XYZ file of C-alpha atoms in Angstrom:
697
model
C 35.234 164.109 112.995
C 38.726 163.614 114.290
C 40.176 166.466 116.299
C 43.366 168.377 115.464
C 45.155 166.660 118.362
C 44.628 163.252 116.760
C 46.406 164.363 113.582
C 49.741 162.762 112.743
C 52.430 165.375 111.823
C 54.059 162.953 109.356
C 50.872 162.767 107.197
C 49.643 166.380 107.384
C 46.294 167.025 109.004
C 45.043 163.502 108.394
C 44.914 160.911 111.120
C 46.713 157.607 110.937
C 43.339 155.884 110.593
C 42.569 157.873 107.427
C 45.741 156.851 105.649
C 45.882 153.213 106.711
C 45.494 150.838 103.790
C 42.734 148.391 104.524
C 43.801 145.170 102.877
C 41.146 142.512 102.372
C 41.257 139.663 104.768
C 42.467 136.434 103.222
C 39.647 134.037 102.601
C 39.826 130.770 104.397
C 39.276 127.625 102.407
C 36.572 125.723 104.195
C 36.212 122.794 101.830
C 39.606 121.256 101.133
C 38.382 118.178 99.324
C 39.512 117.781 95.665
C 37.177 119.112 92.953
C 35.405 116.555 90.792
C 36.910 118.055 87.606
C 40.661 118.526 87.754
C 42.469 121.102 85.569
C 46.044 120.483 84.459
C 48.757 123.109 84.092
C 48.870 122.486 80.320
C 45.162 123.281 80.070
C 45.588 126.536 82.014
C 48.435 127.669 79.737
C 46.479 126.782 76.584
C 43.447 128.799 77.711
C 45.660 131.756 78.587
C 47.182 131.617 75.103
C 43.773 131.471 73.439
C 42.416 134.452 75.392
C 45.485 136.594 74.698
C 44.733 139.652 72.586
C 46.480 140.197 69.283
C 49.646 142.298 69.334
C 49.168 145.829 68.096
C 51.797 146.625 65.483
C 52.347 149.902 63.671
C 51.233 149.960 60.069
C 53.817 149.413 57.367
C 54.813 152.598 55.600
C 55.593 152.570 51.908
C 57.780 155.307 50.492
C 56.885 156.101 46.904
C 58.714 159.365 46.106
C 62.012 161.143 47.070
C 60.182 163.683 49.200
C 58.777 161.038 51.504
C 62.210 159.375 51.622
C 63.829 162.653 52.613
C 61.200 163.187 55.318
C 61.708 159.637 56.579
C 65.482 160.102 56.712
C 65.154 163.429 58.470
C 62.779 161.951 61.039
C 65.037 158.912 61.725
C 68.146 161.081 61.998
C 66.323 163.303 64.484
C 65.378 160.202 66.519
C 68.970 158.949 66.492
C 70.356 162.370 67.425
C 67.848 162.714 70.252
C 68.707 159.244 71.477
C 72.457 159.821 71.560
C 71.888 163.250 73.108
C 69.954 161.605 75.944
C 72.407 158.709 76.383
C 75.697 159.949 74.980
C 77.799 157.146 76.423
C 75.721 154.285 74.998
C 77.926 152.734 72.316
C 75.088 150.647 70.888
C 73.133 153.732 69.865
C 76.148 155.099 67.992
C 76.678 151.776 66.208
C 73.007 151.587 65.208
C 73.109 155.158 63.930
C 76.216 154.526 61.799
C 74.930 151.232 60.476
C 71.619 152.874 59.541
C 73.468 155.535 57.548
C 75.534 152.798 55.941
C 72.372 150.855 54.993
C 71.190 153.988 53.108
C 74.545 154.151 51.289
C 75.373 157.501 52.825
C 78.965 156.549 53.667
C 80.174 160.072 54.379
C 77.487 160.525 57.045
C 78.271 157.013 58.390
C 81.976 157.903 58.694
C 80.997 161.141 60.404
C 78.980 159.190 62.990
C 81.855 156.728 63.539
C 84.340 159.572 64.010
C 82.022 161.345 66.463
C 81.685 158.082 68.432
C 85.474 157.620 68.482
C 85.951 161.167 69.749
C 83.674 160.222 72.612
C 85.345 156.868 73.439
C 88.448 156.046 71.413
C 89.464 153.308 73.895
C 86.534 151.072 72.973
C 87.725 148.194 70.742
C 84.157 147.431 69.648
C 83.836 150.786 67.927
C 87.066 150.300 65.988
C 86.123 146.787 65.059
C 82.675 147.731 63.740
C 84.059 150.798 61.943
C 86.695 148.771 60.091
C 84.246 145.937 59.380
C 81.850 148.456 57.788
C 84.622 149.774 55.517
C 85.692 146.256 54.601
C 82.139 145.113 53.897
C 81.698 147.934 51.408
C 85.143 147.235 49.877
C 86.783 150.465 51.006
C 90.122 148.685 51.668
C 92.250 151.803 52.031
C 89.762 153.338 54.444
C 89.678 150.078 56.400
C 93.489 149.942 56.456
C 93.629 153.475 57.852
C 91.071 152.606 60.506
C 92.992 149.484 61.549
C 96.250 151.421 61.569
C 94.796 154.084 63.841
C 93.314 151.345 66.086
C 96.571 149.436 66.606
C 98.376 152.716 67.222
C 95.964 153.739 69.968
C 95.260 150.234 71.361
C 98.438 148.163 70.841
C 97.587 145.738 73.648
C 94.287 144.572 72.190
C 95.234 141.390 70.331
C 91.909 141.038 68.546
C 92.515 144.243 66.550
C 95.915 142.970 65.401
C 94.418 139.632 64.366
C 91.665 141.344 62.333
C 94.118 143.719 60.686
C 96.467 140.870 59.706
C 93.563 138.731 58.529
C 92.395 141.495 56.199
C 95.843 141.905 54.629
C 96.295 138.151 54.360
C 92.837 137.737 52.846
C 93.489 140.241 50.049
C 96.876 138.602 49.352
C 99.120 141.330 50.771
C 101.620 138.933 52.430
C 104.338 141.554 52.783
C 101.908 143.927 54.416
C 100.722 141.220 56.818
C 104.339 140.397 57.700
C 105.049 144.062 58.307
C 102.037 144.277 60.639
C 103.275 141.184 62.507
C 106.676 142.811 62.941
C 105.032 145.943 64.331
C 103.040 143.765 66.735
C 106.073 141.742 67.880
C 107.798 144.963 68.906
C 105.129 145.244 71.595
C 106.086 141.749 72.922
C 102.646 140.150 72.935
C 101.743 136.874 74.654
C 102.739 133.452 73.355
C 99.695 133.098 71.120
C 100.697 136.153 69.089
C 104.174 134.746 68.443
C 102.772 131.339 67.538
C 100.315 132.881 65.088
C 103.252 134.721 63.406
C 105.159 131.426 63.165
C 102.149 129.635 61.691
C 101.786 132.466 59.184
C 105.368 131.980 57.979
C 105.031 128.201 57.888
C 101.865 128.512 55.835
C 103.987 130.202 53.146
C 106.846 127.683 53.702
C 109.256 130.264 55.133
C 111.251 127.910 57.396
C 114.195 130.226 58.021
C 111.920 133.113 58.878
C 109.965 130.851 61.285
C 113.254 129.748 62.915
C 114.303 133.358 63.408
C 110.919 134.131 64.940
C 111.330 131.152 67.305
C 114.686 132.564 68.431
C 113.025 135.877 69.240
C 110.086 134.015 70.815
C 112.207 132.119 73.386
C 114.056 135.326 74.219
C 110.787 137.182 74.788
C 109.108 134.305 76.670
C 111.867 132.250 78.338
C 109.595 129.437 79.477
C 109.879 125.671 79.258
C 106.881 125.387 76.938
C 108.415 127.841 74.451
C 111.701 125.899 74.268
C 109.861 122.582 73.834
C 107.821 124.080 70.956
C 111.025 125.313 69.353
C 112.628 121.863 69.609
C 109.524 120.134 68.227
C 109.595 122.582 65.305
C 113.155 121.501 64.476
C 112.246 117.810 64.887
C 109.284 118.216 62.542
C 111.595 119.700 59.922
C 114.090 116.835 60.316
C 116.810 118.928 61.995
C 117.870 116.504 64.762
C 121.147 118.266 65.527
C 119.404 121.639 65.734
C 116.711 120.138 68.024
C 119.374 118.681 70.364
C 121.116 122.056 70.412
C 117.825 123.738 71.344
C 117.276 121.282 74.217
C 120.836 121.756 75.497
C 120.460 125.538 75.458
C 117.117 125.177 77.248
C 118.685 123.021 79.978
C 121.415 125.615 80.529
C 118.924 128.463 80.797
C 115.860 126.781 82.362
C 117.514 124.035 84.433
C 116.449 125.629 87.737
C 112.923 126.541 86.662
C 109.862 125.147 88.457
C 108.718 123.459 85.218
C 112.134 121.992 84.437
C 110.741 118.474 84.895
C 108.749 118.811 81.651
C 111.873 119.979 79.815
C 113.968 117.018 80.976
C 111.204 114.542 80.171
C 110.824 115.991 76.653
C 114.624 115.983 76.130
C 114.935 112.371 77.304
C 112.028 111.224 75.131
C 113.680 112.960 72.164
C 116.922 111.059 72.794
C 114.954 107.848 73.228
C 113.237 108.353 69.848
C 116.663 108.935 68.345
C 117.788 105.537 69.776
C 120.215 107.282 72.142
C 119.280 105.372 75.314
C 122.551 106.222 77.075
C 121.927 109.902 76.471
C 118.358 109.579 77.776
C 119.655 107.780 80.884
C 122.213 110.523 81.522
C 119.523 113.172 81.166
C 117.266 111.414 83.670
C 120.075 111.006 86.196
C 121.159 114.618 85.777
C 117.567 115.763 86.302
C 117.075 113.594 89.396
C 120.203 115.084 90.963
C 119.328 118.719 90.242
C 115.535 119.026 90.423
C 113.851 119.406 93.834
C 112.514 116.068 95.082
C 108.949 117.316 95.397
C 108.543 117.756 91.620
C 110.081 114.672 90.019
C 107.236 112.152 90.223
C 106.620 111.956 86.484
C 110.367 111.948 85.863
C 110.822 108.839 88.012
C 108.038 107.021 86.190
C 109.632 107.771 82.835
C 113.075 106.760 84.092
C 111.830 103.431 85.455
C 110.006 102.773 82.184
C 113.215 103.473 80.229
C 115.258 101.112 82.391
C 112.653 98.360 82.148
C 112.640 98.681 78.374
C 116.348 99.121 77.622
C 118.332 98.655 80.837
C 119.876 95.671 82.641
C 119.041 94.317 86.101
C 121.314 96.714 87.948
C 119.873 99.680 86.100
C 116.316 98.596 86.870
C 117.146 98.175 90.563
C 118.792 101.602 90.664
C 115.741 103.153 89.018
C 113.333 101.477 91.442
C 115.561 102.497 94.328
C 115.491 106.079 93.108
C 111.698 105.988 92.809
C 111.290 104.716 96.362
C 113.815 107.289 97.532
C 111.669 109.963 95.935
C 108.564 108.652 97.741
C 110.312 108.761 101.111
C 111.697 112.222 100.383
C 108.167 113.397 99.675
C 106.887 111.881 102.931
C 109.597 113.395 105.140
C 109.195 116.743 103.376
C 105.467 116.821 104.146
C 105.935 115.769 107.783
C 109.553 115.803 109.026
C 108.405 114.685 112.506
C 107.010 111.394 111.158
C 109.871 109.223 112.419
C 108.428 106.026 110.939
C 109.049 107.502 107.483
C 112.656 108.217 108.481
C 113.073 104.606 109.656
C 111.787 103.310 106.312
C 114.012 105.730 104.402
C 117.087 104.681 106.407
C 116.272 101.008 105.872
C 116.117 101.670 102.128
C 119.513 103.389 102.128
C 121.046 100.627 104.244
C 119.866 98.068 101.690
C 121.680 100.124 99.007
C 124.877 100.152 101.091
C 126.070 103.709 100.391
C 127.622 104.830 103.697
C 127.664 108.521 102.875
C 123.969 108.495 101.945
C 123.093 106.470 105.068
C 124.891 108.905 107.344
C 123.315 111.854 105.546
C 119.800 110.482 106.079
C 120.581 109.696 109.735
C 121.860 113.238 110.291
C 118.800 114.740 108.600
C 116.502 112.549 110.693
C 118.046 113.344 114.093
C 118.005 117.050 113.209
C 114.177 116.995 113.544
C 114.039 117.324 117.324
C 110.517 117.111 118.830
C 109.314 120.644 119.574
C 107.722 119.732 122.928
C 109.867 118.466 125.841
C 107.514 115.599 126.713
C 108.662 112.012 126.806
C 105.819 110.602 124.711
C 106.945 112.773 121.762
C 110.567 111.618 122.129
C 109.981 107.858 122.367
C 110.103 107.233 118.604
C 112.689 109.937 117.946
C 115.241 108.435 120.344
C 115.396 105.227 118.304
C 116.890 107.221 115.417
C 119.919 107.861 117.645
C 120.014 104.236 118.804
C 119.892 102.870 115.252
C 122.519 105.404 114.162
C 124.918 104.330 116.909
C 124.325 100.622 116.263
C 124.921 101.165 112.544
C 128.249 102.879 113.225
C 129.288 100.140 115.631
C 128.096 96.995 113.855
C 127.983 97.858 110.137
C 130.617 100.574 109.746
C 132.870 99.382 112.560
C 133.633 102.985 113.531
C 133.640 102.933 117.340
C 134.598 106.587 117.723
C 131.609 107.659 115.649
C 129.357 105.409 117.742
C 130.702 107.024 120.938
C 130.107 110.476 119.464
C 126.524 109.557 118.575
C 125.788 108.386 122.114
C 127.526 111.436 123.591
C 125.556 113.914 121.463
C 122.296 112.122 122.165
C 122.872 112.231 125.938
C 123.674 115.940 125.717
C 120.488 116.588 123.747
C 118.040 114.849 126.110
C 116.610 117.190 128.801
C 117.453 114.969 131.801
C 115.843 117.339 134.282
C 112.433 116.641 132.756
C 112.818 113.046 131.549
C 115.463 110.603 130.456
C 115.906 107.255 128.700
C 117.642 104.440 130.556
C 118.150 102.549 127.297
C 120.546 105.201 125.952
C 122.686 105.159 129.103
C 122.835 101.357 129.124
C 123.662 101.056 125.414
C 126.470 103.600 125.780
C 127.872 101.697 128.785
C 127.597 98.311 127.048
C 129.511 99.738 124.080
C 132.381 100.596 126.401
C 132.232 97.141 127.972
C 132.426 95.491 124.540
C 135.511 97.618 123.903
C 136.941 96.415 127.284
C 136.754 99.930 128.673
C 135.337 99.116 132.115
C 136.196 102.488 133.653
C 134.375 104.275 130.829
C 131.280 102.148 131.388
C 131.364 102.853 135.151
C 131.723 106.549 134.458
C 128.688 106.545 132.130
C 126.530 104.562 134.579
C 127.643 106.728 137.492
C 126.696 109.854 135.538
C 123.346 108.270 134.736
C 122.658 107.587 138.424
C 123.647 111.132 139.290
C 121.567 112.839 136.572
C 118.558 110.595 136.102
C 118.440 107.502 138.342
C 116.179 104.726 137.092
C 115.424 101.131 138.076
C 116.879 99.718 134.859
C 120.164 101.583 135.338
C 120.599 100.371 138.926
C 119.710 96.785 138.025
C 122.108 96.643 135.068
C 124.934 98.327 136.959
C 124.517 95.921 139.883
C 124.383 92.969 137.486
C 127.647 94.058 135.839
C 129.453 94.471 139.163
C 128.004 91.191 140.437
C 129.294 89.320 137.389
C 132.707 90.887 138.027
C 132.594 89.786 141.687
C 132.763 93.307 143.136
C 130.404 92.724 146.091
C 131.402 95.879 147.947
C 130.447 97.934 144.887
C 127.166 96.039 144.746
C 126.455 96.957 148.382
C 127.157 100.627 147.666
C 124.947 100.542 144.625
C 122.130 98.913 146.580
C 122.490 101.591 149.254
C 122.189 104.327 146.612
C 119.312 102.471 145.000
C 117.411 102.251 148.292
C 118.271 105.814 149.232
C 116.720 106.913 145.925
C 113.722 104.561 146.161
C 113.171 103.343 149.764
C 109.700 101.986 148.948
C 111.019 99.560 146.317
C 110.464 96.053 147.707
C 112.262 94.483 144.750
C 115.472 96.332 145.657
C 115.218 95.350 149.343
C 114.615 91.707 148.419
C 117.525 91.573 145.966
C 119.824 93.246 148.498
C 118.872 90.642 151.088
C 119.378 87.841 148.548
C 122.874 89.192 147.851
C 123.762 89.087 151.539
C 122.213 85.630 151.858
C 124.267 84.363 148.914
C 127.365 85.624 150.752
C 126.233 83.708 153.886
C 125.820 86.971 155.786
C 122.810 85.909 157.903
C 122.876 88.846 160.292
C 123.298 91.321 157.431
C 120.396 89.691 155.633
C 118.194 89.900 158.703
C 119.205 93.537 159.254
C 118.335 94.393 155.651
C 114.890 92.785 156.044
C 114.303 94.622 159.320
C 115.171 97.934 157.714
C 112.865 97.106 154.824
C 109.771 96.277 156.900
C 110.392 99.363 159.015
C 109.831 101.639 156.018
C 106.645 103.730 156.285
C 105.591 103.057 152.671
C 106.275 100.045 150.437
C 105.046 99.290 146.936
C 104.636 95.478 147.421
C 104.907 94.714 151.146
C 103.408 91.214 150.818
C 106.370 90.076 148.691
C 108.844 91.529 151.166
C 107.239 89.860 154.192
C 107.020 86.555 152.328
C 110.709 86.762 151.406
C 111.612 87.531 155.047
C 109.537 84.627 156.363
C 110.929 82.250 153.722
C 114.422 83.329 154.719
C 113.785 82.478 158.401
C 112.221 79.165 157.426
C 115.234 78.345 155.239
C 117.423 79.081 158.243
C 115.229 76.816 160.443
C 114.158 79.705 162.690
C 110.517 78.702 163.213
C 110.067 80.897 166.288
C 111.333 83.914 164.394
C 108.989 83.070 161.546
C 106.090 82.782 164.017
C 107.010 86.195 165.465
C 107.086 87.653 161.953
C 103.580 86.332 161.292
C 102.371 87.907 164.546
C 103.984 91.231 163.619
C 102.459 91.030 160.175
C 99.000 90.410 161.649
C 99.434 93.526 163.783
C 99.767 95.490 160.551
C 97.183 93.779 158.360
C 94.331 91.298 158.833
C 94.168 90.144 155.233
C 92.682 86.703 154.590
C 95.814 85.447 152.826
C 97.944 86.314 155.853
C 95.714 84.247 158.193
C 95.698 81.288 155.803
C 99.458 81.483 155.255
C 100.036 81.582 159.022
C 97.791 78.562 159.551
C 99.482 76.617 156.758
C 102.852 77.440 158.288
C 101.730 75.892 161.599
C 100.164 72.943 159.747
C 103.475 72.303 157.946
C 105.085 71.773 161.344
C 102.529 68.988 161.989
C 103.457 67.290 158.711
C 107.170 67.444 159.575
C 106.499 66.055 163.036
C 104.417 63.175 161.629
C 107.109 62.345 159.073
C 109.873 62.259 161.672
C 110.800 58.726 162.891
C 113.739 59.512 165.189
C 111.714 61.057 168.051
C 109.603 59.313 170.677
C 106.096 58.614 169.395
C 104.394 59.935 172.550
C 106.438 63.115 172.366
C 105.627 63.496 168.697
C 101.943 62.950 169.334
C 101.996 65.600 172.044
C 103.778 68.022 169.760
C 101.296 67.305 167.004
C 98.379 68.040 169.291
C 99.935 71.360 170.241
C 100.414 72.247 166.569
C 96.782 71.342 165.870
C 95.678 73.575 168.724
C 97.779 76.434 167.367
C 96.298 76.019 163.910
C 92.772 75.982 165.309
C 93.505 79.028 167.441
C 94.739 80.934 164.388
C 91.608 80.011 162.423
C 89.374 80.905 165.374
C 91.041 84.283 165.754
C 90.622 84.942 162.041
C 86.985 83.842 162.111
C 86.221 86.029 165.136
C 87.902 89.005 163.472
C 85.856 88.669 160.272
C 82.671 88.074 162.269
C 83.005 91.018 164.638
C 85.339 93.602 163.074
C 84.513 93.036 159.389
C 81.035 91.470 159.148
C 80.571 92.857 155.629
C 83.360 90.582 154.291
C 81.142 87.514 154.076
C 82.886 86.008 151.095
C 86.276 86.131 152.861
C 84.712 84.494 155.927
C 83.277 81.749 153.719
C 86.681 81.146 152.089
C 88.271 81.004 155.522
C 85.797 78.314 156.643
C 86.453 76.281 153.501
C 90.185 76.431 154.194
C 89.552 75.418 157.822
C 87.525 72.448 156.590
C 90.319 71.329 154.261
C 92.949 71.651 156.986
C 90.843 69.694 159.515
C 90.334 66.974 156.918
C 94.100 66.832 156.300
C 94.764 66.199 160.049
C 93.233 62.726 159.815
C 92.389 61.271 163.219
C 93.404 64.474 164.995
C 91.047 66.583 162.904
C 87.425 67.365 163.741
C 85.434 68.369 160.667
C 82.213 68.846 162.620
C 83.676 71.921 164.319
C 83.747 73.692 160.965
C 80.617 72.228 159.372
C 78.406 73.766 162.044
C 79.710 77.193 161.040
C 79.352 76.842 157.266
C 76.937 79.363 155.710
C 74.087 78.871 153.279
C 74.289 80.350 149.804
C 71.334 82.582 148.959
C 70.573 84.043 145.557
C 69.220 87.584 145.939
C 68.329 90.544 143.751
C 69.282 94.164 144.153
C 68.381 97.254 142.114
C 70.854 98.728 139.627
C 71.070 102.502 140.026
C 72.727 104.597 137.327
C 73.066 108.343 136.745
C 69.759 108.317 134.855
C 67.923 106.498 137.637
C 67.031 102.828 138.307
C 67.990 100.465 135.487
C 66.586 97.109 136.590
C 67.848 94.439 138.964
C 70.850 92.147 139.176
C 71.328 88.828 140.941
C 74.090 88.205 143.454
C 75.129 85.515 145.919
C 74.738 86.210 149.629
C 75.780 84.082 152.568
C 73.690 83.355 155.666
C 75.722 82.194 158.693
C 74.079 80.199 161.529
C 74.879 82.731 164.259
C 73.350 85.510 162.183
C 70.128 83.496 161.692
C 69.936 82.884 165.489
C 70.412 86.596 166.153
C 67.729 87.435 163.624
C 65.312 85.005 165.324
C 66.015 86.645 168.715
C 65.242 90.025 167.231
C 61.890 88.713 165.907
C 60.984 87.271 169.356
C 61.946 90.518 171.062
C 59.797 92.520 168.628
C 56.830 90.156 169.264
C 57.231 90.524 173.044
C 57.273 94.325 172.773
C 54.124 94.231 170.598
C 52.266 92.093 173.132
C 53.368 94.355 175.996
C 52.068 97.447 174.206
C 48.770 95.665 173.527
C 48.294 94.828 177.233
C 49.025 98.396 178.265
């Protein structure tokens, strides 16, 4: 027996164990093999149908005298009254009650039920509809008319009630009454379908003038494009061409700025085309294309092009196609005004048409779409709009002042503190040069150097002054260029070439000295080569040799060693080709040159062997070059000196290590030099000696 303490307060004095529902444990299927006899779903359903018990239905009651009928009616009325008392707002119960009374031909009671239901919910159209239908079914026309009249008075916005009311009057032949009901309905300004049904009603009785008057009221009540088109088609159907044209003209005046105006113009033009008025249709299309927004004239362009292809001449067809393409480009630039490729295509189209005002308008619209972000990559396509605009004004229009204004506005628009475009500055300066305004060009280029100096601007400015022979200006420009970019080896080299062309040897040498003294250079190898070539062209071999030594103090690159050795070897070739000197003296000089070449190669080889032993490939290339040079010396050369140092090529494998771990092996070429093999052998002998010594101890 559970104690009082174990009781759960939420379940009285019972314990949780007493109230727990013990569900049966699910049985586990041990044998999952298929049964020998399989049962289909159809068989299961058939057996279920066969075993189903018969439905129990109440016995049929036969009424044989008025007393039983009265009892039956009393009992059914009590059931209906109880039902509607329980669920007073259920409209279906009221309808069933009234229809039951109607089926027993007790129309007064049926009307009483309908009236009680309407007192409860007079806003329900279903009640009114069923009430009137019951009166009509039993041929109580006046009662039905009163019901419909009350319904449309209380619910004037329910179109279905109006339709049923009118249908009843029309069905019994009361045309005047139906027309009067329509007039009452039109005072409430229904939707388009109500007006159209009124028009169809009048046309069914061949009342054309009445239908026309209704159309006039219809387009005033619903001033939409569809209403005007219906009105015009009505006049066309009745053969009134002049009236139809008048309707279209009035519609254009009233609805010309509507969003659906395209449909109106297309319908008007097709009407004129059917009337063989092609000129009028063409005028309508052109008027529409000029006044309708470009985003909603696609169908209009198709119709216009079709008209021109069918009735127009070559010029008209070209104008229509041009207008269609213009519409396509307008749509593209409207969707994405920052798509400058679309602007280029649009401008090219207008330039092919040759209308200057349109071309300038498109250019102005295009350059008005300034990139929203001040980053150069967003401006690179945009800036060509300005360039093409200026070139058009200069070359096609011949208006130089406009071209100057375009360049001036473009240069004012560009944020030069963040980025600039050298092309714009140069094109503006070249325009002034073509107009023989040299001072204007210098002013533009000087402003460019002051605001946003660039390599292209300096190079072009120097080229202009050099062609004019103003060498002092060129020197000043080179000084500014190098002050702005002291690491630019191209500028140093060109400055030195200028001085060399003016035969200013000392100035040239001073420029080169200043250049190689710079702490940082972008391409020092080109600068040193130009300096050495300059000294060689001047015949200053000692100076060139000193330059090579100074260069080797800065860098030990393989190409520098080889170039130095070839320079010394070239002296040997010149000495051997000379026939004016004494042969013994020449031979002695040649031997000295050979010794210098060998010393350079030896120094290079020792450097790569001791200071950079990991650069085996460079050492191998150096030995190959040494071998070629020794072979070129002829009798003075000694190839054996180099052959004893040549390495052996070994093919080896090394593991490939990636972020995910080892990924296999790769083959590579390694070089084994003789001195390294000898050192490796000494290490093996030393290790063997140490092993033997430890064994003795």
